[in-house]
Short mmCIF file of C-alpha atoms and ligand atoms in Angstrom, two decimals:
data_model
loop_
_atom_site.label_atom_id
_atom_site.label_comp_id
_atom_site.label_asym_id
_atom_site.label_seq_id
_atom_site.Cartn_x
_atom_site.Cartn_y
_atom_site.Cartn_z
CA UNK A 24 -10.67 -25.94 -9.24
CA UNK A 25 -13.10 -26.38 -11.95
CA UNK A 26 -12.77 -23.81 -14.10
CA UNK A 27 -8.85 -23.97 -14.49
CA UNK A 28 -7.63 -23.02 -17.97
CA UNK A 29 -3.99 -23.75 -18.89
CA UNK A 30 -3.96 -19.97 -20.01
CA UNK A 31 -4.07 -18.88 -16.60
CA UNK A 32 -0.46 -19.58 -16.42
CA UNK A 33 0.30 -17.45 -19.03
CA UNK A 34 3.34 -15.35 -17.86
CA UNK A 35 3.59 -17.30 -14.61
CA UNK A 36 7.21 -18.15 -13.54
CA UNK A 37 6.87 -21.48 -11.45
CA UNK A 38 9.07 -24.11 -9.65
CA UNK A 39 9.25 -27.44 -11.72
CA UNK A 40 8.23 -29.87 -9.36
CA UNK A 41 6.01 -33.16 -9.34
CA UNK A 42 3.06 -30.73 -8.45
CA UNK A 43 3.68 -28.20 -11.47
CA UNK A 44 4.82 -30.56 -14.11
CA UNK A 45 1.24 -31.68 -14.81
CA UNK A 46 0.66 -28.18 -16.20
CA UNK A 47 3.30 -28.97 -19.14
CA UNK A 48 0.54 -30.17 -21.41
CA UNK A 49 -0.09 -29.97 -24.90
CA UNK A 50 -1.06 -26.74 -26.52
CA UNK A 51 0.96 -25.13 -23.56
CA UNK A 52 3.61 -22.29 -24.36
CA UNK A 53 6.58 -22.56 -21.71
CA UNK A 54 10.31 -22.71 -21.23
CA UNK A 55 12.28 -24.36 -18.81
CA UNK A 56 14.95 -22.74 -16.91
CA UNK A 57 17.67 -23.02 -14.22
CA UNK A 58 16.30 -21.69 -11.11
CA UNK A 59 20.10 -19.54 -10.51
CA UNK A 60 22.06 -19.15 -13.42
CA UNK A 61 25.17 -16.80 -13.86
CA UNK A 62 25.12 -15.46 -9.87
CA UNK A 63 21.43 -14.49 -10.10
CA UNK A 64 17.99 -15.83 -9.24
CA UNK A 65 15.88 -16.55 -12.30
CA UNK A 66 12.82 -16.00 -10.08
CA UNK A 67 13.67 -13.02 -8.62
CA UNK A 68 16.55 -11.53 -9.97
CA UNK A 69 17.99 -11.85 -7.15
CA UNK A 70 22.20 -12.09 -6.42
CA UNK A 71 22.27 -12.69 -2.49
CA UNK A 72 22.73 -16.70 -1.96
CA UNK A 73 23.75 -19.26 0.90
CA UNK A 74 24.77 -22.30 0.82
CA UNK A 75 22.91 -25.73 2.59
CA UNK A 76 24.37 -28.86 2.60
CA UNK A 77 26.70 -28.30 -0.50
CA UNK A 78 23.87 -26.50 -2.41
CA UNK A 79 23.88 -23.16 -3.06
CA UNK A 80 20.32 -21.25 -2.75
CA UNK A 81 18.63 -17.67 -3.55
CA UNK A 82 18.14 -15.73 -0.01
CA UNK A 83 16.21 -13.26 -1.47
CA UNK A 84 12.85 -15.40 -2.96
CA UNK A 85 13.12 -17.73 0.44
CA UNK A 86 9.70 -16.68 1.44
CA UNK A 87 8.30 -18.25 -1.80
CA UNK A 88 10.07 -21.64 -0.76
CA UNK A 89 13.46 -22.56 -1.02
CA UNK A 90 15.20 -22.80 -4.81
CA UNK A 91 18.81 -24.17 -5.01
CA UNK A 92 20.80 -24.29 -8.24
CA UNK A 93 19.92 -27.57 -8.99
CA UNK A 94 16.19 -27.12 -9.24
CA UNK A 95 14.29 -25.59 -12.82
CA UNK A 96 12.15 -22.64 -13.05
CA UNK A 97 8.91 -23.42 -16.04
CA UNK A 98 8.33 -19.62 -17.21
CA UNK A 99 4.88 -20.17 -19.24
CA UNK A 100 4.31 -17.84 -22.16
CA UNK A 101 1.69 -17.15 -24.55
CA UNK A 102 -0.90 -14.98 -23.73
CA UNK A 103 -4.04 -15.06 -21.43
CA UNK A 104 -7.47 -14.10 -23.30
CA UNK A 105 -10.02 -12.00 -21.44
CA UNK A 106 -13.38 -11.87 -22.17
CA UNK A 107 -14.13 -8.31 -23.63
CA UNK A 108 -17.31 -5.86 -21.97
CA UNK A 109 -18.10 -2.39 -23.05
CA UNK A 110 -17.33 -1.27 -19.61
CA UNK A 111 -16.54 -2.65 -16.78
CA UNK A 112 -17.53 0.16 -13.99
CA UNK A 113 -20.03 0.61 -11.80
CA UNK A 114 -19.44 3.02 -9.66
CA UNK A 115 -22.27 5.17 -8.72
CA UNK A 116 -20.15 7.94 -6.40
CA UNK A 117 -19.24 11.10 -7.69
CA UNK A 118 -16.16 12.86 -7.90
CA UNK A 119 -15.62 16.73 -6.14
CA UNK A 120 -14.93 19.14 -9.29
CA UNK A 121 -10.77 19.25 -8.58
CA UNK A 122 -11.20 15.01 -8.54
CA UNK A 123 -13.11 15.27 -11.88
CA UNK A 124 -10.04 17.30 -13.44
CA UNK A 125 -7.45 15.19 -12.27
CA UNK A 126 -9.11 11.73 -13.35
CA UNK A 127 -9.67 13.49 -16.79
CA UNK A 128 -5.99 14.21 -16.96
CA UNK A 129 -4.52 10.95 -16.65
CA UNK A 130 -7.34 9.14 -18.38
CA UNK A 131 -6.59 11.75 -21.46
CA UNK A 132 -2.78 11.36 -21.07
CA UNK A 133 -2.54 7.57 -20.38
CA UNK A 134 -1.09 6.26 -23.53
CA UNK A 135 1.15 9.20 -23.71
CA UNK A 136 3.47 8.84 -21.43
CA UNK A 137 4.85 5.64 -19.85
CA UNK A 138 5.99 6.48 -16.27
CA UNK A 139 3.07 8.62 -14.34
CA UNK A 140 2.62 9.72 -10.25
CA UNK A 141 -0.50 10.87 -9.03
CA UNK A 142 0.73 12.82 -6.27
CA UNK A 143 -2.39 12.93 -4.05
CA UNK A 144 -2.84 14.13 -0.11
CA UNK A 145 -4.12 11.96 2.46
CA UNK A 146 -7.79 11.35 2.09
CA UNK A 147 -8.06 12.72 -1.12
CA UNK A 148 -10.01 10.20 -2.50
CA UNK A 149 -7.20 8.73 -5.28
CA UNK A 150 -8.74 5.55 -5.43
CA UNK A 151 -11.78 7.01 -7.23
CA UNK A 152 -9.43 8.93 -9.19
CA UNK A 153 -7.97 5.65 -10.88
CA UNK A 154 -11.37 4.54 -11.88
CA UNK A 155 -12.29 6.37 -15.06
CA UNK A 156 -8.26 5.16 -15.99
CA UNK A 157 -8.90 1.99 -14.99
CA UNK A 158 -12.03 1.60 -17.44
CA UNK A 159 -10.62 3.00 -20.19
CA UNK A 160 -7.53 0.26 -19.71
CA UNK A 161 -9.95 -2.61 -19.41
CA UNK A 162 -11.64 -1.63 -22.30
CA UNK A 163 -8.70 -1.55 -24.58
CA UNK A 164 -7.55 -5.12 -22.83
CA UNK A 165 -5.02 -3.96 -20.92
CA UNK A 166 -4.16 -6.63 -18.24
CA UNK A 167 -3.71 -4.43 -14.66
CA UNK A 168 -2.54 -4.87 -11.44
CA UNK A 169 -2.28 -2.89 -8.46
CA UNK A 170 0.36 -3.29 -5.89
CA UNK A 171 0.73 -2.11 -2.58
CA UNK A 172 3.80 -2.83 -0.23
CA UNK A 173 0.93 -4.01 2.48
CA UNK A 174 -1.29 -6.71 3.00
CA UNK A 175 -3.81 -4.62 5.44
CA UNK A 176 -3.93 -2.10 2.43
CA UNK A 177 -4.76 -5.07 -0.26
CA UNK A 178 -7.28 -5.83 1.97
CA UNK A 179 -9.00 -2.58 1.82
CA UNK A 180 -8.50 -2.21 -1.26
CA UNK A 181 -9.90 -5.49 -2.85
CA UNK A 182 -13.74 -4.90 -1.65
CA UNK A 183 -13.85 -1.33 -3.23
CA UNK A 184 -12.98 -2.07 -6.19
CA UNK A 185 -14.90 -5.65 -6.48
CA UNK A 186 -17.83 -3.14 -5.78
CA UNK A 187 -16.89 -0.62 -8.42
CA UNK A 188 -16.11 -2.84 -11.23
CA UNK A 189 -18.26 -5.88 -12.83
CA UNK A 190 -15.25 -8.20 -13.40
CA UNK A 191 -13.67 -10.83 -11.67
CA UNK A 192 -10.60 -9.41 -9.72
CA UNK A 193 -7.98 -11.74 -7.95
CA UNK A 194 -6.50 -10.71 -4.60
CA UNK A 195 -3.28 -12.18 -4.08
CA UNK A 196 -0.65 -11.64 -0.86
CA UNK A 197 0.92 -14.20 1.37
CA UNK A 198 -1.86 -15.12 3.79
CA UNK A 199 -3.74 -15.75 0.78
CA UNK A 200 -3.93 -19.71 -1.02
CA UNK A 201 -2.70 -18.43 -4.89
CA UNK A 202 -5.67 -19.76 -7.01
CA UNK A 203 -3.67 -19.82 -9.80
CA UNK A 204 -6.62 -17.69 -11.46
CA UNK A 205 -5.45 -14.91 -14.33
CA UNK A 206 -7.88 -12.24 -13.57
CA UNK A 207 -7.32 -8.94 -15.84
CA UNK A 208 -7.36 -6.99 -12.83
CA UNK A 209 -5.53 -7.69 -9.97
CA UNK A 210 -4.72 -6.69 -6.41
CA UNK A 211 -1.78 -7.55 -4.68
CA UNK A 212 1.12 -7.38 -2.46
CA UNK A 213 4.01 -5.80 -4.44
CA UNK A 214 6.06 -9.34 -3.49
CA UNK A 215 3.74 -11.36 -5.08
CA UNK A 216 4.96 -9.39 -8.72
CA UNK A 217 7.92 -12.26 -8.57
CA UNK A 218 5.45 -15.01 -9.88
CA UNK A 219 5.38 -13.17 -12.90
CA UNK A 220 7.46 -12.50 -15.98
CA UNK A 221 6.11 -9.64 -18.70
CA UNK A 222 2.70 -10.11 -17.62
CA UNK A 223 1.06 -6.62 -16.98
CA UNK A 224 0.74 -4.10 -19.44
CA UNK A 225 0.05 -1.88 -16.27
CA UNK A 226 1.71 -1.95 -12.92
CA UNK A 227 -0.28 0.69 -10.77
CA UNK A 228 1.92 1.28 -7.16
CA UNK A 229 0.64 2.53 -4.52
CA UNK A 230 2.30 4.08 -1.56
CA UNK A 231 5.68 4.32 -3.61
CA UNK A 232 7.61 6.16 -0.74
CA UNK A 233 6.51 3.54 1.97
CA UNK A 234 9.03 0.46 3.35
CA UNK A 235 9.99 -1.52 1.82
CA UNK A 236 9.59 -0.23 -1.27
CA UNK A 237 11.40 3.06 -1.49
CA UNK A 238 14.82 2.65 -2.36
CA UNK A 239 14.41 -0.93 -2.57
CA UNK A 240 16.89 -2.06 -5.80
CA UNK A 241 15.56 -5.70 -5.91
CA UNK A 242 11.65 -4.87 -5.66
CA UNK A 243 12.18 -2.88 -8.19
CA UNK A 244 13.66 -4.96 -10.26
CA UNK A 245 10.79 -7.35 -9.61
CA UNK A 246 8.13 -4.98 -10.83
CA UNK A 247 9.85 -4.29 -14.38
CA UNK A 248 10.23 -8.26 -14.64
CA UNK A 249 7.04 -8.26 -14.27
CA UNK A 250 5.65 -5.33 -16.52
CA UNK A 251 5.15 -5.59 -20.52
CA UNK A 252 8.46 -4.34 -21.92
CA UNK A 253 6.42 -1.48 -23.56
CA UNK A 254 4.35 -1.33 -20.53
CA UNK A 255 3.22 2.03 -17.95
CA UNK A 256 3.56 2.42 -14.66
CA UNK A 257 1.01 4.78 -12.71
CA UNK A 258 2.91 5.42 -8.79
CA UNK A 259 0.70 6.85 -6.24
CA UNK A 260 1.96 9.11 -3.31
CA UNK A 261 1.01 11.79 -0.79
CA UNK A 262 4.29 12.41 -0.37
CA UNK A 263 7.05 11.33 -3.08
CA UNK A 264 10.37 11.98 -2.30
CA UNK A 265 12.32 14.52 -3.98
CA UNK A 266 14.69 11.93 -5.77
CA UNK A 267 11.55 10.01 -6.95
CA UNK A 268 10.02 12.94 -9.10
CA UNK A 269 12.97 13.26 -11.86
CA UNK A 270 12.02 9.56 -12.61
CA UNK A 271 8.47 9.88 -13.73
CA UNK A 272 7.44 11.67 -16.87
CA UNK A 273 3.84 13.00 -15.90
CA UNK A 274 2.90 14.51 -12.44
CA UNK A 275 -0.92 15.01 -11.61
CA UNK A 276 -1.25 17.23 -8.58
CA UNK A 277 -4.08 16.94 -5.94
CA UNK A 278 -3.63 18.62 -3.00
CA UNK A 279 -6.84 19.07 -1.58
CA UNK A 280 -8.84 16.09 0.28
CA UNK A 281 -12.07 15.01 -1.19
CA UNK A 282 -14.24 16.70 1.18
CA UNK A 283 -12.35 20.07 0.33
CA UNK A 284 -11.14 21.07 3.33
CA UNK A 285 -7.99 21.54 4.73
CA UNK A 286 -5.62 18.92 6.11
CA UNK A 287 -5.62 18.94 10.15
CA UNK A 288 -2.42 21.21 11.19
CA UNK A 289 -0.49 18.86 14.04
CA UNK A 290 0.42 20.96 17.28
CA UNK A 291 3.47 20.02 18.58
CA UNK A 292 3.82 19.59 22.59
CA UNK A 293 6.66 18.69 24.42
CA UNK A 294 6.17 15.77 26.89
CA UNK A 295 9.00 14.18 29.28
CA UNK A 296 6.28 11.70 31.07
CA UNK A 297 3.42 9.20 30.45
CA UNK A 298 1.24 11.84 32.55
CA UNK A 299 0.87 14.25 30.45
CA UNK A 300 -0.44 11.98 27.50
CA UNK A 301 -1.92 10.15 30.18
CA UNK A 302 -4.33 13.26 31.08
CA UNK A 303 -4.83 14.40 27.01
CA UNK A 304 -6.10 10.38 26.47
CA UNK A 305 -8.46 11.44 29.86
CA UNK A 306 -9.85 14.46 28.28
CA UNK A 307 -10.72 12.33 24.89
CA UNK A 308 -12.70 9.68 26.76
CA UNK A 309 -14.43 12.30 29.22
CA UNK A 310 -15.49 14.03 25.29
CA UNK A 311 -16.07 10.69 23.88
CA UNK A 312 -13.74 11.46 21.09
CA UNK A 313 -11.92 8.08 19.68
CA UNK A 314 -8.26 8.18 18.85
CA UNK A 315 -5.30 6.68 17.59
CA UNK A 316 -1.96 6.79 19.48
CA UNK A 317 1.01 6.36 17.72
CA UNK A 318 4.72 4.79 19.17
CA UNK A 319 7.95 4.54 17.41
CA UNK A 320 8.46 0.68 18.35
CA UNK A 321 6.42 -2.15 20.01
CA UNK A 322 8.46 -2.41 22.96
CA UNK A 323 7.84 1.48 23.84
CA UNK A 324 3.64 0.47 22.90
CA UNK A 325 3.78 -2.16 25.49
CA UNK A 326 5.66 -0.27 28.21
CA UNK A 327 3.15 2.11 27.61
CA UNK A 328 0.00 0.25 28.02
CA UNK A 329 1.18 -1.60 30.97
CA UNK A 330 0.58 1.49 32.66
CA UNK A 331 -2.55 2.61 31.61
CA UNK A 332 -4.24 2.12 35.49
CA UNK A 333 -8.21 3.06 34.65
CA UNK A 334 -10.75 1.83 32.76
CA UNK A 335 -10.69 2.05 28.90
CA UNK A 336 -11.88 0.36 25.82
CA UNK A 337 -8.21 0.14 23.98
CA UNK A 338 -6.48 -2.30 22.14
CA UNK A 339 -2.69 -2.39 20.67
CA UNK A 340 -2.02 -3.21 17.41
CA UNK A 341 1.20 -4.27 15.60
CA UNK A 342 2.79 -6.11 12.78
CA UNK A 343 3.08 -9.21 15.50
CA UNK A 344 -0.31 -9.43 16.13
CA UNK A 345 -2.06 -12.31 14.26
CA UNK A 346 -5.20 -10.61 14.69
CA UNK A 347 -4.25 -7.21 13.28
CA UNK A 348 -6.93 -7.21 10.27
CA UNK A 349 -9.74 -8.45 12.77
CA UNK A 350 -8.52 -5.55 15.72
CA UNK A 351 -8.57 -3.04 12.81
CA UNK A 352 -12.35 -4.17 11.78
CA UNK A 353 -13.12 -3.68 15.12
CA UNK A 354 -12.23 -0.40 15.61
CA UNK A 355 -13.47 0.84 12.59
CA UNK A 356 -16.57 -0.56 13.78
CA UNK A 357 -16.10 1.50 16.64
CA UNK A 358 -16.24 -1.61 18.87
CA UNK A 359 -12.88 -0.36 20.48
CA UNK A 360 -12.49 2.88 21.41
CA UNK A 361 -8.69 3.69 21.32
CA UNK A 362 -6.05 1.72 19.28
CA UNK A 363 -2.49 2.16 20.40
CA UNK A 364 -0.19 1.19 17.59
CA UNK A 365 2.94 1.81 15.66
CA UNK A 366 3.69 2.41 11.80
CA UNK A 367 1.71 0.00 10.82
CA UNK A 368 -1.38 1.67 10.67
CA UNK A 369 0.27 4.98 9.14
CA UNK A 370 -1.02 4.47 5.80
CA UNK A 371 -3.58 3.41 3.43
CA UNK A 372 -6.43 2.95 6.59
CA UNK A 373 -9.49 4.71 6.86
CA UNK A 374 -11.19 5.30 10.38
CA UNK A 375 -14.25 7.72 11.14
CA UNK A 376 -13.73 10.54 13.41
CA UNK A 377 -10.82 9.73 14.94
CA UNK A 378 -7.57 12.27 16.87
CA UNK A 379 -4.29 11.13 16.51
CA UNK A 380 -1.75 11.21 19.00
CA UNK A 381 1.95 10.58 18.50
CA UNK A 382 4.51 9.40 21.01
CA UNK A 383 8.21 10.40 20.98
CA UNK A 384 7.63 12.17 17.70
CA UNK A 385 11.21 12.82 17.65
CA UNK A 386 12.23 9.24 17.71
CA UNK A 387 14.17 8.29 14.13
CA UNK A 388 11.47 6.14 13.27
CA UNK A 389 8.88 9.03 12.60
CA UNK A 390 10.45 10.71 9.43
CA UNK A 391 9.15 13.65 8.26
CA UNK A 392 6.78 11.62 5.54
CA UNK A 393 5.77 9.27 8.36
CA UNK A 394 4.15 11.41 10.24
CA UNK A 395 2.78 13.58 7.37
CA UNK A 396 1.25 9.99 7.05
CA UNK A 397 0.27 9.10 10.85
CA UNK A 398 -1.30 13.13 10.49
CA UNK A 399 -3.36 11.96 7.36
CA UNK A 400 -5.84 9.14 9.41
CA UNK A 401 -7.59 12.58 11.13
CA UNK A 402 -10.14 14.75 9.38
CA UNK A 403 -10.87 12.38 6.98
CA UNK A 404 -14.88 13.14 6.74
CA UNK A 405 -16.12 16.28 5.95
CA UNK A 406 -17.49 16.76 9.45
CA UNK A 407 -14.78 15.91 11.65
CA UNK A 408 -12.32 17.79 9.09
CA UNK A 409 -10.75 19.09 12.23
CA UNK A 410 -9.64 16.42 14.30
CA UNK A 411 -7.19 17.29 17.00
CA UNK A 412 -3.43 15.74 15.77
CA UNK A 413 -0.66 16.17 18.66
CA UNK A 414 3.11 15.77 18.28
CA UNK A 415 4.28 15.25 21.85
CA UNK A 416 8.11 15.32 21.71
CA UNK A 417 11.19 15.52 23.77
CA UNK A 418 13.11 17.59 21.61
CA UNK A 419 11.82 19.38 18.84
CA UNK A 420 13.46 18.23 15.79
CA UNK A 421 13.11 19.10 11.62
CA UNK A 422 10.89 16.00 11.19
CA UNK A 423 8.57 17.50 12.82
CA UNK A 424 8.81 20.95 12.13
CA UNK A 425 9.08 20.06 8.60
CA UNK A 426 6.11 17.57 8.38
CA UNK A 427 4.25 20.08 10.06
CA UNK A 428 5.44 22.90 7.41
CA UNK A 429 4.49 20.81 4.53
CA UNK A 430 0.95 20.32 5.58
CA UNK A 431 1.03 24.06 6.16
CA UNK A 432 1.61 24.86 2.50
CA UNK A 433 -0.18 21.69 1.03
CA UNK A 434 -3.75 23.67 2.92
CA UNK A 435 -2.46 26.70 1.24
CA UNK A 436 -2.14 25.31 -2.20
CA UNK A 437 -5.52 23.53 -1.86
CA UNK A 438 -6.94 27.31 -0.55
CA UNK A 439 -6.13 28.37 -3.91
CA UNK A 440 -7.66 25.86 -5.97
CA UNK A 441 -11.00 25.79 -4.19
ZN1 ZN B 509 15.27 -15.65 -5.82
#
């Protein structure tokens, strides 16, 4: 590394070990720590601990490498310095009139409040939205990161943004090396947030109703350790749960996709065979139209495509597949021609022209917001606004018929404001 600067470390929180303690030089603000201290982690705030050979650990941070209560925890302080720029974007898109409005509102009310959501439907464009926010926080040398609960998300993320601003921006999630780089904006995995302490003056979180974030007590935790006590929070959702709306103190309402037409309305069909999907996937390929088709597990994916019996260019997808990023390139390449997956690919992923399917809709794992989500990949260019989505079910539950009322009254709201 040849540019390393001790100030990089600035609000890092780090094992002390023969590989770290070189970093203690002069000139360097830091304070040692015991890793666990009073029942609770010093990394990660976390209280959940086991015990190997006679030493007592933290559960909770064991995917950042195993700290025991005899090991030290160097939290560096001090502050990073960032080079200043007049502006930092370059973004030569153009927002629809309703994405101009909302991207004025939060940029206007950004100092103002402290805890914001940008409540946003699928596919309408609330990336862009941040930008004009985003520049106006760089310029005042606000230190930013985004988080996301998912690495395939990150990933998309991280080019789009590299192309819309002219700074560097660090990428960080945990099939990434950590460069050890302070950047002043910042993608990551919302995990990675427990290598820092009061570091961000902005902590932007995306998909806040998505696993495991939602409802998750210690994550949480680990994003306020890691915020600026006087520090704002911007959430991002297309659908925030009731309980999450009392907490934040500014809503910004978009519920109308970028293109300006109306979300795809699932139908709902009930199905007690493979045939029947079997014969829909048929009709797709005989029309050339690509899909997704969603299951509520792996196993029930793999049962499933061990019985597709004719020829088609298909590929599963899961969160055990080592390849998942490179499958997902692939199909949005539109090298494959039907992906058979599960949650995974709910959120946050872009495709072109593309029905969805979903598999035992009823099954527990398809909540009401998941497949709100799953309904969101289709329609998500102006001229296939009206790909097919189908809910094939057993027995009709209020998931569905709920998911499928919400999108109902989302299009109308939208109607209105176009
Ligand atoms: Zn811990």
């Amino acid at each position: 590394m040849t540019d390393f600067n001790i100030s990089n470390l600035a609000n890092r929180v780090m094992v002390l070990n023969a590989n770290t303690e070189k970093y203690l030089v002069r000139n360097c603000e830091y304070q040692i720590v015991p890793a666990i201290e009073k029942h609770q982690c010093n990394r990660c705030l976390g209280k959940e601990f086991s015990e190997v050979k006679g030493k007592i650990y933290c559960r909770s941070c064991l995917n950042f490498g195993r700290i025991d209560e005899e090991d030290k925890l160097i939290k560096f302080t001090g502050e990073v310095n960032f080079s200043k720029q007049s502006n930092y974007l370059n973004w030569q898109g153009q927002l629809s009139t309703l994405q101009q409005k909302v991207s004025n509102e939060l940029s206007n009310s950004i100092f103002e409040y402290q805890k914001h959501l940008l409540w946003a439907v699928t596919g309408a464009g609330k990336t862009e939205i941040l930008f004009q926010t985003i520049n106006k926080l760089l310029k005042s040398g606000q230190r930013i990161i985004i988080v996301s609960p998912r690495i395939d998300v990150c990933e998309e993320l991280y080019p789009r943004f590299k192309e819309a601003f002219t700074l560097d921006i660090s990428l960080m999630h945990g099939q990434k090396e950590d460069r050890l780089i302070a950047t002043q904006l910042t993608i990551a995995t919302v995990h990675q947030l427990l290598k820092f302490e009061k570091a961000f003056d902005v902590i932007i979180v995306d998909e806040v109703d998505s696993y495991p974030l939602f409802g998750n007590a210690w994550l949480e935790k680990i994003i306020n350790k890691a915020l600026k006590p006087q520090g704002r929070m911007i959430y991002l959702s297309a659908t925030p749960p009731k309980q999450f709306l009392r907490k934040v103190e500014k809503i910004y309402y978009l519920p109308l996709r970028f293109h300006g037409q109306p979300l795809p309305v699932p139908k709902s069909k009930m199905c007690f065979n493979q045939a029947t999907i079997f014969k829909q996937m048929k009709l797709l390929q005989k029309k050339q139209q690509r899909f997704l088709l969603f299951f509520p597990s792996i196993i029930a994916m793999k049962e499933f495509a061990a019985k597709i019996n004719w020829k088609l260019n298909f590929e599963c997808v899961s969160s055990e597949d080592r390849q998942r990023l490179e499958i997902v390139e692939r199909f949005r390449a539109e090298k494959i021609f039907a992906l058979l997956t599960t949650t995974i690919l709910e959120r946050g992923v872009t495709f072109n022209n593309v029905d969805v399917l979903v598999y035992n809709a009823d099954h527990k794992n398809f909540s009401k917001e998941v497949l709100i989500q799953i309904a969101g990949r289709a329609g998500r260019q102006k001229e296939h606004f009206d790909n097919q989505v189908i809910f094939y079910y057993r027995n009709y539950n209020c998931q569905i018929r709920h998911a499928i009322q919400e999108i109902k009254s989302l299009n109308k709201l939208g109607e209105k404001l176009s």
